Each structure stands twice: as structure tokens, then as C-alpha cells.
Short mmCIF file of C-alpha atoms in Angstrom, two decimals:
data_model
loop_
_atom_site.label_atom_id
_atom_site.label_comp_id
_atom_site.label_asym_id
_atom_site.label_seq_id
_atom_site.Cartn_x
_atom_site.Cartn_y
_atom_site.Cartn_z
CA UNK L 1 -0.07 -0.06 -0.02
CA UNK L 2 3.06 2.40 0.22
CA UNK L 3 2.63 3.36 -3.60
CA UNK L 4 -1.01 4.26 -2.75
CA UNK L 5 0.07 6.42 0.41
CA UNK L 6 2.62 8.30 -1.39
CA UNK L 7 0.49 9.00 -4.23
CA UNK L 8 -2.42 10.18 -1.96
CA UNK L 9 -0.15 12.35 -0.17
CA UNK L 10 1.45 13.82 -3.13
CA UNK L 11 -2.01 14.53 -4.79
CA UNK L 12 -3.53 16.14 -1.56
CA UNK L 13 -0.27 18.01 -0.82
CA UNK L 14 -0.28 19.49 -4.42
CA UNK L 15 -3.57 21.03 -3.63
CA UNK L 16 -3.16 22.05 0.27
CA UNK L 17 0.26 22.34 0.93
CA UNK L 18 1.51 24.95 -1.73
CA UNK L 19 1.59 28.55 -1.63
CA UNK L 20 -2.06 28.50 -3.37
CA UNK L 21 -3.18 26.38 -0.79
CA UNK L 22 -2.47 28.92 1.81
CA UNK L 23 -3.81 31.92 -0.03
CA UNK L 24 -7.17 30.08 -0.26
CA UNK L 25 -7.17 29.05 3.21
CA UNK L 26 -6.11 32.52 4.65
CA UNK L 27 -9.34 34.16 2.98
CA UNK L 28 -11.19 32.81 5.96
CA UNK L 29 -8.44 33.86 8.75
CA UNK L 30 -9.46 36.36 11.41
CA UNK L 31 -6.54 38.79 11.48
CA UNK L 32 -7.53 39.87 14.80
CA UNK L 33 -6.45 36.37 16.16
CA UNK L 34 -2.82 37.21 15.95
CA UNK L 35 -2.89 40.94 16.59
CA UNK L 36 -2.19 40.57 19.98
CA UNK L 37 0.27 41.95 22.25
CA UNK L 38 2.45 39.31 24.07
CA UNK L 39 4.72 41.54 26.12
CA UNK L 40 5.89 39.95 29.40
CA UNK L 41 5.32 36.36 27.77
CA UNK L 42 8.52 34.43 27.16
CA UNK L 43 8.90 31.91 23.73
CA UNK L 44 11.64 29.86 23.18
CA UNK L 45 12.19 28.55 19.34
CA UNK L 46 14.46 26.15 18.39
CA UNK L 47 16.16 26.02 15.09
CA UNK L 48 15.38 29.80 14.91
CA UNK L 49 18.29 31.09 12.77
CA UNK L 50 16.62 30.55 9.50
CA UNK L 51 13.41 29.35 7.73
CA UNK L 52 10.07 28.80 9.85
CA UNK L 53 12.14 28.93 13.18
CA UNK L 54 13.08 32.66 12.29
CA UNK L 55 10.20 33.98 10.62
CA UNK L 56 8.21 32.92 13.86
CA UNK L 57 10.59 34.46 16.20
CA UNK L 58 10.36 37.59 14.30
CA UNK L 59 6.59 37.83 14.20
CA UNK L 60 6.69 37.11 17.95
CA UNK L 61 9.13 39.83 18.42
CA UNK L 62 7.03 42.34 16.65
CA UNK L 63 4.11 41.60 19.20
CA UNK L 64 6.52 42.44 22.25
CA UNK L 65 7.13 38.81 23.13
CA UNK L 66 10.47 37.92 24.94
CA UNK L 67 12.21 35.35 22.19
CA UNK L 68 14.95 32.89 23.37
CA UNK L 69 16.67 31.74 19.91
CA UNK L 70 18.16 28.16 20.49
CA UNK L 71 20.44 27.48 17.53
CA UNK L 72 23.25 25.08 16.60
CA UNK L 73 25.51 27.63 14.59
CA UNK L 74 26.62 30.50 16.58
CA UNK L 75 27.77 32.66 13.52
CA UNK L 76 24.37 32.35 11.56
CA UNK L 77 22.28 32.93 14.95
CA UNK L 78 24.12 35.90 15.87
CA UNK L 79 23.14 37.43 12.28
CA UNK L 80 19.48 36.22 12.82
CA UNK L 81 19.29 37.73 16.18
CA UNK L 82 20.66 41.15 14.80
CA UNK L 83 18.24 41.01 11.90
CA UNK L 84 15.07 40.39 14.59
CA UNK L 85 16.05 43.10 16.78
CA UNK L 86 16.79 45.31 13.95
CA UNK L 87 13.64 44.67 12.23
CA UNK L 88 11.10 44.84 15.19
CA UNK L 89 13.11 47.21 17.64
CA UNK L 90 12.36 44.30 20.28
CA UNK L 91 15.71 44.25 22.55
CA UNK L 92 14.33 41.27 24.54
CA UNK L 93 15.92 38.72 22.00
CA UNK L 94 18.42 35.87 23.72
CA UNK L 95 20.70 33.60 21.97
CA UNK L 96 21.47 30.06 23.31
CA UNK L 97 23.50 27.80 21.09
CA UNK L 98 22.39 24.28 21.51
CA UNK L 99 23.02 21.37 19.07
CA UNK L 100 19.49 19.67 19.40
CA UNK L 101 21.32 16.23 18.09
CA UNK L 102 23.29 16.23 21.26
CA UNK L 103 21.22 15.19 24.20
CA UNK L 104 23.64 16.08 26.56
CA UNK L 105 23.82 19.79 25.49
CA UNK L 106 20.12 19.89 25.47
CA UNK L 107 19.92 18.62 29.14
CA UNK L 108 22.81 20.95 30.29
CA UNK L 109 21.19 24.03 28.50
CA UNK L 110 17.60 23.06 29.98
CA UNK L 111 18.79 22.87 33.39
CA UNK L 112 20.48 26.10 33.20
CA UNK L 113 17.63 27.61 31.46
CA UNK L 114 15.16 26.58 34.20
CA UNK L 115 17.14 28.51 36.99
CA UNK L 116 17.31 31.67 35.18
CA UNK L 117 14.19 32.21 32.81
CA UNK L 118 10.62 31.88 32.86
CA UNK L 119 8.85 30.00 29.95
CA UNK L 120 5.30 30.52 28.57
CA UNK L 121 5.49 28.84 25.07
CA UNK L 122 7.93 26.25 23.58
CA UNK L 123 8.30 25.90 19.97
CA UNK L 124 10.10 22.72 19.01
CA UNK L 125 10.95 23.78 15.29
CA UNK L 126 14.59 22.43 15.14
CA UNK L 127 14.98 19.42 12.49
CA UNK L 128 17.02 17.77 9.88
CA UNK L 129 16.50 15.39 6.74
CA UNK L 130 19.83 13.66 6.57
CA UNK L 131 19.78 11.60 3.44
CA UNK L 132 22.42 9.15 4.29
CA UNK L 133 22.70 7.18 7.61
CA UNK L 134 25.15 9.13 10.08
CA UNK L 135 25.65 8.86 13.45
CA UNK L 136 26.03 11.50 16.24
CA UNK L 137 29.05 11.38 18.53
CA UNK L 138 26.80 9.57 20.79
CA UNK L 139 26.15 6.62 18.39
CA UNK L 140 22.61 8.10 17.48
CA UNK L 141 21.23 8.13 14.07
CA UNK L 142 21.35 11.89 13.30
CA UNK L 143 17.43 12.02 12.00
CA UNK L 144 16.35 10.49 15.05
CA UNK L 145 18.74 12.30 17.33
CA UNK L 146 17.53 15.76 16.20
CA UNK L 147 13.69 15.18 15.25
CA UNK L 148 12.47 12.49 17.65
CA UNK L 149 14.77 12.53 20.90
CA UNK L 150 15.91 15.99 20.71
CA UNK L 151 12.43 17.09 20.59
CA UNK L 152 11.54 14.75 23.41
CA UNK L 153 14.14 15.59 25.83
CA UNK L 154 13.96 19.70 25.18
CA UNK L 155 10.20 19.06 26.10
CA UNK L 156 10.20 16.96 29.04
CA UNK L 157 13.21 18.90 30.50
CA UNK L 158 11.29 22.39 30.44
CA UNK L 159 7.97 20.97 31.43
CA UNK L 160 8.67 21.91 35.13
CA UNK L 161 9.20 25.53 33.97
CA UNK L 162 6.05 25.26 31.60
CA UNK L 163 4.05 23.65 34.35
CA UNK L 164 4.38 26.98 36.52
CA UNK L 165 3.49 29.31 33.57
CA UNK L 166 0.22 30.96 32.80
CA UNK L 167 -1.46 29.78 29.71
CA UNK L 168 1.38 27.53 28.77
CA UNK L 169 1.92 26.06 25.34
CA UNK L 170 3.83 23.32 23.32
CA UNK L 171 4.13 23.69 19.55
CA UNK L 172 6.09 21.07 17.44
CA UNK L 173 6.70 21.59 13.66
CA UNK L 174 5.83 18.45 11.89
CA UNK L 175 5.08 17.43 8.35
CA UNK L 176 2.46 16.12 6.25
CA UNK L 177 5.04 13.54 5.24
CA UNK L 178 4.04 11.69 8.32
CA UNK L 179 0.78 10.73 6.74
CA UNK L 180 2.52 8.06 4.64
CA UNK L 181 4.08 6.42 7.71
CA UNK L 182 3.05 4.24 10.53
CA UNK L 183 4.86 4.27 13.90
CA UNK L 184 7.50 1.84 13.70
CA UNK L 185 9.08 1.07 17.03
CA UNK L 186 11.16 -2.04 16.16
CA UNK L 187 13.71 0.27 14.32
CA UNK L 188 13.74 3.74 15.67
CA UNK L 189 17.23 4.46 14.33
CA UNK L 190 16.69 3.03 10.96
CA UNK L 191 19.44 0.33 11.33
CA UNK L 192 18.00 -2.42 8.91
CA UNK L 193 17.05 -2.50 5.43
CA UNK L 194 17.79 0.41 2.79
CA UNK L 195 18.04 3.82 4.22
CA UNK L 196 15.90 6.20 2.93
CA UNK L 197 16.29 9.80 4.36
CA UNK L 198 13.08 11.23 3.27
CA UNK L 199 11.03 8.30 4.82
CA UNK L 200 13.06 8.39 7.93
CA UNK L 201 12.25 12.18 8.21
CA UNK L 202 8.70 11.13 7.57
CA UNK L 203 8.82 8.50 10.27
CA UNK L 204 10.32 10.87 12.89
CA UNK L 205 7.57 13.27 12.20
CA UNK L 206 4.83 10.61 12.73
CA UNK L 207 6.78 10.18 16.06
CA UNK L 208 6.23 13.79 16.89
CA UNK L 209 2.61 13.39 16.37
CA UNK L 210 2.50 10.55 18.69
CA UNK L 211 4.36 12.47 21.26
CA UNK L 212 2.21 15.35 21.33
CA UNK L 213 -0.93 13.42 21.49
CA UNK L 214 0.86 11.23 24.52
CA UNK L 215 1.95 14.63 26.14
CA UNK L 216 -1.70 16.23 25.82
CA UNK L 217 -2.95 13.09 27.68
CA UNK L 218 -0.55 13.54 30.50
CA UNK L 219 0.05 17.19 31.16
CA UNK L 220 -3.47 18.82 31.14
CA UNK L 221 -2.44 22.18 32.12
CA UNK L 222 -0.22 22.67 29.00
CA UNK L 223 -1.82 23.03 25.60
CA UNK L 224 0.10 20.75 23.28
CA UNK L 225 -0.25 21.11 19.41
CA UNK L 226 1.47 19.87 16.40
CA UNK L 227 1.59 21.24 12.75
CA UNK L 228 2.41 21.14 9.27
CA UNK L 229 3.58 24.42 7.66
CA UNK L 230 2.80 23.37 4.22
CA UNK L 231 5.85 23.09 1.27
CA UNK L 232 7.83 26.46 2.17
CA UNK L 233 10.69 27.74 0.52
CA UNK L 234 13.28 27.53 3.19
CA UNK L 235 16.98 27.12 3.13
CA UNK L 236 16.19 23.43 4.61
CA UNK L 237 14.21 22.50 1.75
CA UNK L 238 16.57 23.61 -0.68
CA UNK L 239 19.45 21.57 0.75
CA UNK L 240 17.83 18.54 1.93
CA UNK L 241 15.20 18.07 -1.13
CA UNK L 242 16.97 19.92 -4.17
CA UNK L 243 15.14 17.69 -6.77
CA UNK L 244 11.77 18.62 -5.08
CA UNK L 245 12.74 22.21 -4.86
CA UNK L 246 13.46 22.61 -8.44
CA UNK L 247 10.00 21.02 -9.45
CA UNK L 248 8.11 22.99 -6.91
CA UNK L 249 9.97 26.27 -6.38
CA UNK L 250 7.08 28.50 -8.28
CA UNK L 251 4.54 27.01 -5.88
CA UNK L 252 6.19 26.96 -2.56
CA UNK L 253 4.87 29.19 0.47
CA UNK L 254 7.05 31.99 1.64
CA UNK L 255 8.71 31.26 5.22
CA UNK L 256 6.28 33.67 6.88
CA UNK L 257 3.28 31.73 5.16
CA UNK L 258 4.67 28.54 6.55
CA UNK L 259 5.27 30.03 9.88
CA UNK L 260 1.62 31.62 10.30
CA UNK L 261 0.09 28.51 11.90
CA UNK L 262 2.89 28.22 14.30
CA UNK L 263 2.42 31.92 15.24
CA UNK L 264 -1.41 31.38 15.62
CA UNK L 265 -0.96 28.42 17.95
CA UNK L 266 1.66 30.17 19.85
CA UNK L 267 -0.20 33.68 20.42
CA UNK L 268 -3.69 33.56 19.64
CA UNK L 269 -6.47 32.83 22.30
CA UNK L 270 -8.58 31.03 19.55
CA UNK L 271 -5.94 28.15 19.49
CA UNK L 272 -6.27 26.85 23.15
CA UNK L 273 -10.17 26.90 22.83
CA UNK L 274 -9.56 23.81 20.89
CA UNK L 275 -8.37 20.61 22.35
CA UNK L 276 -4.93 19.78 23.34
CA UNK L 277 -2.81 17.16 21.21
CA UNK L 278 -4.26 17.89 17.77
CA UNK L 279 -2.51 18.48 14.48
CA UNK L 280 -3.03 21.55 12.33
CA UNK L 281 -2.37 23.08 9.09
CA UNK L 282 -3.53 26.43 8.03
CA UNK L 283 -4.93 27.09 11.45
CA UNK L 284 -7.43 24.17 11.39
CA UNK L 285 -7.06 21.12 13.22
CA UNK L 286 -6.99 18.07 10.54
CA UNK L 287 -6.83 14.29 10.72
CA UNK L 288 -3.46 12.66 11.44
CA UNK L 289 -4.48 9.55 8.97
CA UNK L 290 -5.26 9.23 5.46
CA UNK L 291 -8.45 7.17 4.79
CA UNK L 292 -7.69 3.62 4.13
CA UNK L 293 -3.60 4.27 4.45
CA UNK L 294 -3.60 1.75 7.48
CA UNK L 295 -1.13 4.06 9.45
CA UNK L 296 -3.10 3.64 12.91
CA UNK L 297 -0.87 1.95 15.70
CA UNK L 298 -1.95 0.11 18.54
CA UNK L 299 -1.72 2.07 22.25
CA UNK L 300 0.79 -0.23 23.16
CA UNK L 301 3.02 0.88 20.46
CA UNK L 302 2.64 4.70 21.27
CA UNK L 303 3.32 3.86 25.03
CA UNK L 304 6.34 1.87 24.17
CA UNK L 305 7.80 5.14 22.02
CA UNK L 306 7.61 7.00 25.47
CA UNK L 307 9.08 4.25 27.43
CA UNK L 308 12.12 4.26 24.89
CA UNK L 309 12.37 7.63 24.58
CA UNK L 310 12.57 8.26 28.41
CA UNK L 311 15.23 5.56 28.73
CA UNK L 312 17.34 7.27 26.43
CA UNK L 313 16.59 10.38 27.93
CA UNK L 314 17.70 9.46 31.57
CA UNK L 315 20.55 7.92 30.07
CA UNK L 316 21.88 11.16 28.73
CA UNK L 317 20.79 13.05 31.57
CA UNK L 318 22.99 11.08 34.11
CA UNK L 319 26.01 11.64 31.95
CA UNK L 320 25.33 15.37 31.12
CA UNK L 321 28.00 17.72 32.22
#
């Protein structure tokens, strides 16, 4: 059935995930939803030096929020911070250099951050699509380490801070690619069979949807959401999917259009009127499974994913500096 799922996803995406899909949906947006003042609220955005992360951080800064940029590359991050401060006039922009593929670094950062700052909204945007199987210095497959384990540790490590906050939210940037994947807990690090970076990425994004649903059940006073930004013209798309970019470049959304639903989930009052744990695109909750795609998983598989990630998390916490 993989051919069927891929075909459905592609056809659906051509219609809904492009710039035209965004422009059509945006006719029904209420501009007032995001015309808000968030001064005094604190936002943390991972992967914030470019693409959707930077676009989101910039829009939050325009609205007066305190923004913590979590980035891997110091030089690019400093340029992004300067751009955000210059364009928005907001001086409350803080930079933290963290490699989200390195769990020990995440723990070290989170423990320090909890002691020094408050946090109202966490935006898990950092991600990667590595098209050959690479291992990190900890022996972790890089896509899994960044997209799944990194997201898990960053979120769980900051939950104590979020639990204390008013109107706390966690937003994770996923992908519609997850619609072609059923959760596979037997090979989380893609060590068996041929390696397909696109499908590994899609599997990671399915895992992020499951994480969001599980967190929503366990932490009732925090609003969790996961979203698909559509197909946007970002540096990550250009570098990781060059053939796709060449085919679709005239139909891709702008970075700001890709970031719109992230912003809406982060700042609007309307977002938290909807249940926690949902998957969104263009400001609307949408199903996490396509009809007849057979991508549903038994609850025990979803629980097992959480158990395995917690084991990894604690292992690296115990050896963090």
C-alpha cells in the first residue's frame, strides 16, 4: 500500500500544501487572532536562525514577546538575532547555542535555563533531513537524534518550567510527510534495510505527532499542538530536497506563510479553545491519518515509544556535564 499512500499524499499536497493552498485558506483567517500584544510572555524557538523558526521568532518579537533563540550555528544565529532586533525594535531577544542532536547539550542547557528564565511557550522547530545514515558522537542516527529524541528531551526537560506558567503551550513543527508512515518502534534508528532519508524523516514526524498526543494526555494544564507548515521555500528544503525544490519552487509558500500557523498556535486565544494534542495546518485541526492508509498504531506501541525515549533521555541526563 506504500504506493497508494505516497500518491494520495502527493496529490493532496499539491492542492493544500502549496502557496495557493495557503492563499485560499487565508481568506477565512481572522486577522485579529494574531494581532495581539504578548509583552511579558516568554517564548523559546529551536532552530531559529533561518526558515520557519526565524520567521516565527520575528513575528513574536514584533508583538512584544521575549524570545529565546536556540540555534546550533553561532555565526548564523548572531546574524539572525541582529536581523530580528533591527526589524522589530525588540531588544528582548536572547541567543542560546545548542545542538539539538546532542542530548547531553540539551540537558545542560535546559537545567541552566530553568534556573534563570521563565517560559510560557516552547516551539520545537529544529529538525533535519539527512539523506545518508549518519551517527552522532553518541552513536545515534542523526535524524532520530534531532527530530525525535531532541524534541522529546527539550520538551520534557522544560516541562517543570511550563507547569508553573500561565497559558503554557508547546508547539511542534512536524510535516505532512508523516501521513505516509505508520509508527515503527522496532527500528527507531533506521539500522535495518535500505536507508531512505525522506521516509526516515517522515517516520520521525509521525513520532512527533504521537509524542504530542501522549503529552496532551499526561499534562492537562499545558496546551500541546503539532502542525504542518506546508511546502515552504526554506534553506532546509533547498539543501535536503533539491530535486523537489526545483520542481516546486514556483509554488512554494514563503517562510512567513509557513510560519503562520505556528504563530497562530503560539499567540492566539482561539488556538487554546481547541483541545490539546491536535495536528494543524492553515490554522485548522486536521486528521493525522489518511483514509484507508492503515497508519494507525495500537496504544501499546505509542506507550512503548514514550518508554524508550524516556530511557534514552535518562541515560543522557545522567552523563550530562
